[in-house]
mmCIF file with all atom_site columns, C-alpha atoms in Angstrom:
data_model
loop_
_atom_site.group_PDB
_atom_site.id
_atom_site.type_symbol
_atom_site.label_atom_id
_atom_site.label_alt_id
_atom_site.label_comp_id
_atom_site.label_asym_id
_atom_site.label_entity_id
_atom_site.label_seq_id
_atom_site.pdbx_PDB_ins_code
_atom_site.Cartn_x
_atom_site.Cartn_y
_atom_site.Cartn_z
_atom_site.occupancy
_atom_site.B_iso_or_equiv
_atom_site.pdbx_formal_charge
_atom_site.auth_seq_id
_atom_site.auth_comp_id
_atom_site.auth_asym_id
_atom_site.auth_atom_id
_atom_site.pdbx_PDB_model_num
ATOM 1   C CA . UNK A 1 1   ? 36.105 -24.051 12.541 1.00 63.00 ? 1   UNK A CA 1
ATOM 2   C CA . UNK A 1 2   ? 39.732 -24.935 11.967 1.00 77.00 ? 2   UNK A CA 1
ATOM 3   C CA . UNK A 1 3   ? 41.093 -28.463 11.750 1.00 83.00 ? 3   UNK A CA 1
ATOM 4   C CA . UNK A 1 4   ? 42.816 -28.354 15.172 1.00 79.00 ? 4   UNK A CA 1
ATOM 5   C CA . UNK A 1 5   ? 39.553 -27.198 16.790 1.00 78.00 ? 5   UNK A CA 1
ATOM 6   C CA . UNK A 1 6   ? 37.631 -29.965 15.036 1.00 83.00 ? 6   UNK A CA 1
ATOM 7   C CA . UNK A 1 7   ? 40.223 -32.546 16.077 1.00 87.00 ? 7   UNK A CA 1
ATOM 8   C CA . UNK A 1 8   ? 40.109 -31.297 19.673 1.00 84.00 ? 8   UNK A CA 1
ATOM 9   C CA . UNK A 1 9   ? 36.316 -31.470 19.701 1.00 85.00 ? 9   UNK A CA 1
ATOM 10  C CA . UNK A 1 10  ? 36.300 -35.030 18.356 1.00 88.00 ? 10  UNK A CA 1
ATOM 11  C CA . UNK A 1 11  ? 39.018 -36.088 20.808 1.00 89.00 ? 11  UNK A CA 1
ATOM 12  C CA . UNK A 1 12  ? 37.063 -34.669 23.740 1.00 88.00 ? 12  UNK A CA 1
ATOM 13  C CA . UNK A 1 13  ? 33.889 -36.411 22.582 1.00 90.00 ? 13  UNK A CA 1
ATOM 14  C CA . UNK A 1 14  ? 35.696 -39.749 22.159 1.00 91.00 ? 14  UNK A CA 1
ATOM 15  C CA . UNK A 1 15  ? 37.227 -39.460 25.627 1.00 90.00 ? 15  UNK A CA 1
ATOM 16  C CA . UNK A 1 16  ? 33.866 -38.564 27.175 1.00 91.00 ? 16  UNK A CA 1
ATOM 17  C CA . UNK A 1 17  ? 32.156 -41.535 25.488 1.00 93.00 ? 17  UNK A CA 1
ATOM 18  C CA . UNK A 1 18  ? 34.941 -43.843 26.706 1.00 92.00 ? 18  UNK A CA 1
ATOM 19  C CA . UNK A 1 19  ? 34.531 -42.388 30.184 1.00 92.00 ? 19  UNK A CA 1
ATOM 20  C CA . UNK A 1 20  ? 30.780 -43.045 30.067 1.00 93.00 ? 20  UNK A CA 1
ATOM 21  C CA . UNK A 1 21  ? 31.457 -46.701 29.274 1.00 94.00 ? 21  UNK A CA 1
ATOM 22  C CA . UNK A 1 22  ? 34.057 -47.064 32.042 1.00 92.00 ? 22  UNK A CA 1
ATOM 23  C CA . UNK A 1 23  ? 31.873 -45.331 34.649 1.00 91.00 ? 23  UNK A CA 1
ATOM 24  C CA . UNK A 1 24  ? 28.867 -47.473 33.680 1.00 93.00 ? 24  UNK A CA 1
ATOM 25  C CA . UNK A 1 25  ? 30.828 -50.710 33.952 1.00 92.00 ? 25  UNK A CA 1
ATOM 26  C CA . UNK A 1 26  ? 32.465 -49.714 37.241 1.00 88.00 ? 26  UNK A CA 1
ATOM 27  C CA . UNK A 1 27  ? 29.535 -48.062 39.028 1.00 88.00 ? 27  UNK A CA 1
ATOM 28  C CA . UNK A 1 28  ? 26.638 -50.139 37.738 1.00 89.00 ? 28  UNK A CA 1
ATOM 29  C CA . UNK A 1 29  ? 28.224 -53.587 37.503 1.00 88.00 ? 29  UNK A CA 1
ATOM 30  C CA . UNK A 1 30  ? 31.587 -53.924 39.273 1.00 86.00 ? 30  UNK A CA 1
ATOM 31  C CA . UNK A 1 31  ? 30.868 -52.127 42.569 1.00 84.00 ? 31  UNK A CA 1
ATOM 32  C CA . UNK A 1 32  ? 27.477 -53.761 43.225 1.00 80.00 ? 32  UNK A CA 1
ATOM 33  C CA . UNK A 1 33  ? 28.877 -57.180 42.317 1.00 79.00 ? 33  UNK A CA 1
ATOM 34  C CA . UNK A 1 34  ? 32.364 -57.201 43.842 1.00 75.00 ? 34  UNK A CA 1
ATOM 35  C CA . UNK A 1 35  ? 32.486 -54.475 46.503 1.00 72.00 ? 35  UNK A CA 1
ATOM 36  C CA . UNK A 1 36  ? 32.544 -57.147 49.214 1.00 67.00 ? 36  UNK A CA 1
ATOM 37  C CA . UNK A 1 37  ? 35.821 -58.548 47.886 1.00 65.00 ? 37  UNK A CA 1
ATOM 38  C CA . UNK A 1 38  ? 36.776 -61.599 45.860 1.00 63.00 ? 38  UNK A CA 1
ATOM 39  C CA . UNK A 1 39  ? 37.890 -64.750 47.686 1.00 55.00 ? 39  UNK A CA 1
ATOM 40  C CA . UNK A 1 40  ? 40.449 -67.377 46.631 1.00 59.00 ? 40  UNK A CA 1
ATOM 41  C CA . UNK A 1 41  ? 37.810 -69.415 44.736 1.00 64.00 ? 41  UNK A CA 1
ATOM 42  C CA . UNK A 1 42  ? 36.679 -66.300 42.874 1.00 62.00 ? 42  UNK A CA 1
ATOM 43  C CA . UNK A 1 43  ? 33.644 -65.986 45.095 1.00 62.00 ? 43  UNK A CA 1
ATOM 44  C CA . UNK A 1 44  ? 32.636 -62.801 46.839 1.00 56.00 ? 44  UNK A CA 1
ATOM 45  C CA . UNK A 1 45  ? 33.702 -62.865 50.480 1.00 59.00 ? 45  UNK A CA 1
ATOM 46  C CA . UNK A 1 46  ? 30.890 -60.648 51.686 1.00 62.00 ? 46  UNK A CA 1
ATOM 47  C CA . UNK A 1 47  ? 28.134 -58.488 50.371 1.00 61.00 ? 47  UNK A CA 1
ATOM 48  C CA . UNK A 1 48  ? 28.798 -54.858 49.588 1.00 62.00 ? 48  UNK A CA 1
ATOM 49  C CA . UNK A 1 49  ? 27.420 -52.338 52.025 1.00 75.00 ? 49  UNK A CA 1
ATOM 50  C CA . UNK A 1 50  ? 24.218 -50.683 50.934 1.00 79.00 ? 50  UNK A CA 1
ATOM 51  C CA . UNK A 1 51  ? 25.717 -47.222 51.431 1.00 83.00 ? 51  UNK A CA 1
ATOM 52  C CA . UNK A 1 52  ? 28.675 -48.013 49.150 1.00 81.00 ? 52  UNK A CA 1
ATOM 53  C CA . UNK A 1 53  ? 26.430 -49.349 46.403 1.00 84.00 ? 53  UNK A CA 1
ATOM 54  C CA . UNK A 1 54  ? 24.058 -46.384 46.706 1.00 88.00 ? 54  UNK A CA 1
ATOM 55  C CA . UNK A 1 55  ? 26.985 -43.945 46.556 1.00 88.00 ? 55  UNK A CA 1
ATOM 56  C CA . UNK A 1 56  ? 28.458 -45.695 43.501 1.00 87.00 ? 56  UNK A CA 1
ATOM 57  C CA . UNK A 1 57  ? 25.101 -45.678 41.725 1.00 91.00 ? 57  UNK A CA 1
ATOM 58  C CA . UNK A 1 58  ? 24.473 -42.010 42.526 1.00 93.00 ? 58  UNK A CA 1
ATOM 59  C CA . UNK A 1 59  ? 27.984 -41.068 41.416 1.00 92.00 ? 59  UNK A CA 1
ATOM 60  C CA . UNK A 1 60  ? 27.550 -43.050 38.193 1.00 92.00 ? 60  UNK A CA 1
ATOM 61  C CA . UNK A 1 61  ? 24.210 -41.432 37.380 1.00 94.00 ? 61  UNK A CA 1
ATOM 62  C CA . UNK A 1 62  ? 25.559 -37.907 37.945 1.00 94.00 ? 62  UNK A CA 1
ATOM 63  C CA . UNK A 1 63  ? 28.759 -38.413 35.929 1.00 93.00 ? 63  UNK A CA 1
ATOM 64  C CA . UNK A 1 64  ? 27.024 -40.176 33.039 1.00 94.00 ? 64  UNK A CA 1
ATOM 65  C CA . UNK A 1 65  ? 24.330 -37.485 32.899 1.00 94.00 ? 65  UNK A CA 1
ATOM 66  C CA . UNK A 1 66  ? 26.921 -34.683 32.879 1.00 93.00 ? 66  UNK A CA 1
ATOM 67  C CA . UNK A 1 67  ? 28.996 -36.431 30.210 1.00 92.00 ? 67  UNK A CA 1
ATOM 68  C CA . UNK A 1 68  ? 25.959 -37.052 27.992 1.00 94.00 ? 68  UNK A CA 1
ATOM 69  C CA . UNK A 1 69  ? 24.869 -33.412 28.271 1.00 93.00 ? 69  UNK A CA 1
ATOM 70  C CA . UNK A 1 70  ? 28.418 -32.292 27.463 1.00 91.00 ? 70  UNK A CA 1
ATOM 71  C CA . UNK A 1 71  ? 28.732 -34.623 24.434 1.00 91.00 ? 71  UNK A CA 1
ATOM 72  C CA . UNK A 1 72  ? 25.391 -33.441 23.090 1.00 92.00 ? 72  UNK A CA 1
ATOM 73  C CA . UNK A 1 73  ? 26.337 -29.791 23.546 1.00 89.00 ? 73  UNK A CA 1
ATOM 74  C CA . UNK A 1 74  ? 29.744 -30.232 21.952 1.00 88.00 ? 74  UNK A CA 1
ATOM 75  C CA . UNK A 1 75  ? 28.140 -31.993 18.973 1.00 89.00 ? 75  UNK A CA 1
ATOM 76  C CA . UNK A 1 76  ? 25.595 -29.164 18.614 1.00 89.00 ? 76  UNK A CA 1
ATOM 77  C CA . UNK A 1 77  ? 28.394 -26.602 18.777 1.00 84.00 ? 77  UNK A CA 1
ATOM 78  C CA . UNK A 1 78  ? 30.232 -28.480 16.037 1.00 82.00 ? 78  UNK A CA 1
ATOM 79  C CA . UNK A 1 79  ? 27.188 -28.159 13.804 1.00 86.00 ? 79  UNK A CA 1
ATOM 80  C CA . UNK A 1 80  ? 27.027 -24.433 14.549 1.00 82.00 ? 80  UNK A CA 1
ATOM 81  C CA . UNK A 1 81  ? 23.860 -24.679 16.642 1.00 82.00 ? 81  UNK A CA 1
ATOM 82  C CA . UNK A 1 82  ? 25.375 -22.966 19.676 1.00 80.00 ? 82  UNK A CA 1
ATOM 83  C CA . UNK A 1 83  ? 28.544 -22.106 21.546 1.00 81.00 ? 83  UNK A CA 1
ATOM 84  C CA . UNK A 1 84  ? 30.765 -24.812 23.008 1.00 80.00 ? 84  UNK A CA 1
ATOM 85  C CA . UNK A 1 85  ? 31.528 -22.913 26.211 1.00 83.00 ? 85  UNK A CA 1
ATOM 86  C CA . UNK A 1 86  ? 28.697 -24.283 28.364 1.00 88.00 ? 86  UNK A CA 1
ATOM 87  C CA . UNK A 1 87  ? 29.157 -27.956 27.329 1.00 88.00 ? 87  UNK A CA 1
ATOM 88  C CA . UNK A 1 88  ? 32.876 -27.657 28.055 1.00 88.00 ? 88  UNK A CA 1
ATOM 89  C CA . UNK A 1 89  ? 32.063 -26.276 31.518 1.00 89.00 ? 89  UNK A CA 1
ATOM 90  C CA . UNK A 1 90  ? 29.631 -29.157 32.138 1.00 90.00 ? 90  UNK A CA 1
ATOM 91  C CA . UNK A 1 91  ? 32.269 -31.681 31.088 1.00 90.00 ? 91  UNK A CA 1
ATOM 92  C CA . UNK A 1 92  ? 34.781 -29.887 33.307 1.00 90.00 ? 92  UNK A CA 1
ATOM 93  C CA . UNK A 1 93  ? 32.408 -30.172 36.261 1.00 91.00 ? 93  UNK A CA 1
ATOM 94  C CA . UNK A 1 94  ? 32.129 -33.931 35.664 1.00 91.00 ? 94  UNK A CA 1
ATOM 95  C CA . UNK A 1 95  ? 35.924 -34.245 35.534 1.00 92.00 ? 95  UNK A CA 1
ATOM 96  C CA . UNK A 1 96  ? 36.363 -32.212 38.721 1.00 92.00 ? 96  UNK A CA 1
ATOM 97  C CA . UNK A 1 97  ? 33.826 -34.475 40.460 1.00 92.00 ? 97  UNK A CA 1
ATOM 98  C CA . UNK A 1 98  ? 35.693 -37.563 39.275 1.00 91.00 ? 98  UNK A CA 1
ATOM 99  C CA . UNK A 1 99  ? 39.063 -36.170 40.410 1.00 92.00 ? 99  UNK A CA 1
ATOM 100 C CA . UNK A 1 100 ? 37.747 -35.358 43.894 1.00 92.00 ? 100 UNK A CA 1
ATOM 101 C CA . UNK A 1 101 ? 35.937 -38.684 44.333 1.00 90.00 ? 101 UNK A CA 1
ATOM 102 C CA . UNK A 1 102 ? 38.901 -40.669 42.981 1.00 89.00 ? 102 UNK A CA 1
ATOM 103 C CA . UNK A 1 103 ? 41.276 -38.949 45.391 1.00 91.00 ? 103 UNK A CA 1
ATOM 104 C CA . UNK A 1 104 ? 38.918 -39.607 48.298 1.00 89.00 ? 104 UNK A CA 1
ATOM 105 C CA . UNK A 1 105 ? 38.641 -43.265 47.245 1.00 84.00 ? 105 UNK A CA 1
ATOM 106 C CA . UNK A 1 106 ? 42.432 -43.530 46.868 1.00 85.00 ? 106 UNK A CA 1
ATOM 107 C CA . UNK A 1 107 ? 42.541 -44.098 43.115 1.00 87.00 ? 107 UNK A CA 1
ATOM 108 C CA . UNK A 1 108 ? 45.374 -41.936 41.827 1.00 89.00 ? 108 UNK A CA 1
ATOM 109 C CA . UNK A 1 109 ? 45.129 -43.451 38.342 1.00 89.00 ? 109 UNK A CA 1
ATOM 110 C CA . UNK A 1 110 ? 41.476 -42.432 37.900 1.00 88.00 ? 110 UNK A CA 1
ATOM 111 C CA . UNK A 1 111 ? 42.239 -38.979 39.316 1.00 89.00 ? 111 UNK A CA 1
ATOM 112 C CA . UNK A 1 112 ? 45.165 -38.530 36.924 1.00 91.00 ? 112 UNK A CA 1
ATOM 113 C CA . UNK A 1 113 ? 43.123 -39.616 33.903 1.00 89.00 ? 113 UNK A CA 1
ATOM 114 C CA . UNK A 1 114 ? 40.259 -37.281 34.712 1.00 90.00 ? 114 UNK A CA 1
ATOM 115 C CA . UNK A 1 115 ? 42.741 -34.532 35.550 1.00 88.00 ? 115 UNK A CA 1
ATOM 116 C CA . UNK A 1 116 ? 44.339 -34.809 32.110 1.00 90.00 ? 116 UNK A CA 1
ATOM 117 C CA . UNK A 1 117 ? 40.930 -34.598 30.448 1.00 90.00 ? 117 UNK A CA 1
ATOM 118 C CA . UNK A 1 118 ? 40.161 -31.592 32.655 1.00 89.00 ? 118 UNK A CA 1
ATOM 119 C CA . UNK A 1 119 ? 43.316 -29.869 31.360 1.00 90.00 ? 119 UNK A CA 1
ATOM 120 C CA . UNK A 1 120 ? 42.289 -30.652 27.757 1.00 88.00 ? 120 UNK A CA 1
ATOM 121 C CA . UNK A 1 121 ? 38.825 -29.217 28.422 1.00 88.00 ? 121 UNK A CA 1
ATOM 122 C CA . UNK A 1 122 ? 40.314 -26.060 29.928 1.00 86.00 ? 122 UNK A CA 1
ATOM 123 C CA . UNK A 1 123 ? 42.593 -25.623 26.925 1.00 85.00 ? 123 UNK A CA 1
ATOM 124 C CA . UNK A 1 124 ? 39.665 -26.080 24.529 1.00 84.00 ? 124 UNK A CA 1
ATOM 125 C CA . UNK A 1 125 ? 37.598 -23.635 26.565 1.00 81.00 ? 125 UNK A CA 1
ATOM 126 C CA . UNK A 1 126 ? 40.351 -21.028 26.299 1.00 79.00 ? 126 UNK A CA 1
ATOM 127 C CA . UNK A 1 127 ? 40.927 -21.696 22.594 1.00 76.00 ? 127 UNK A CA 1
ATOM 128 C CA . UNK A 1 128 ? 37.230 -21.318 21.746 1.00 70.00 ? 128 UNK A CA 1
ATOM 129 C CA . UNK A 1 129 ? 36.610 -18.123 23.712 1.00 67.00 ? 129 UNK A CA 1
ATOM 130 C CA . UNK A 1 130 ? 35.693 -15.021 21.733 1.00 63.00 ? 130 UNK A CA 1
ATOM 131 C CA . UNK A 1 131 ? 38.625 -12.902 20.632 1.00 62.00 ? 131 UNK A CA 1
ATOM 132 C CA . UNK A 1 132 ? 38.802 -9.275  21.724 1.00 60.00 ? 132 UNK A CA 1
ATOM 133 C CA . UNK A 1 133 ? 39.228 -6.636  19.087 1.00 53.00 ? 133 UNK A CA 1
#
C-alpha cells in the first residue's frame, strides 16, 4: 500500500474516532442533560422530552456502532486481512445518516462536517477499487 493510501486510511480512522467521541458526548450526555434548555442561572428550564432523549440515544448507538465497525474493518484492511471497500461503505452509511439527521435538526455545521468526511470516504473508495486490465 502506498504512502498516500496509508495516510488516507489513518486520516479516515482519526476522523471516525473523533466523531465517535463527539457523538458520545452529544447524544449520551448533552442531549439528556440540557435538551430542556439552560436558564439564566445555568439551570435547566425544563426536562427534555422522552422522545427526544430516546431518539438521541438511538441515533448515538447506531452511529457509534457503524463507526466502530468501519474503524475495525479499515484497520484489518491496513494489515492485509481483507478489502477496505465494505468498511468504507459502512462509514459512508454513518456519514449519510449524520448528514440527513443534522439537516433535519437544523445543524448545517454538523451536516457540512459529515459531508466532507463522506467525500473523503468516497474518494478513498474510488482510489482503492480494483484496477481493470
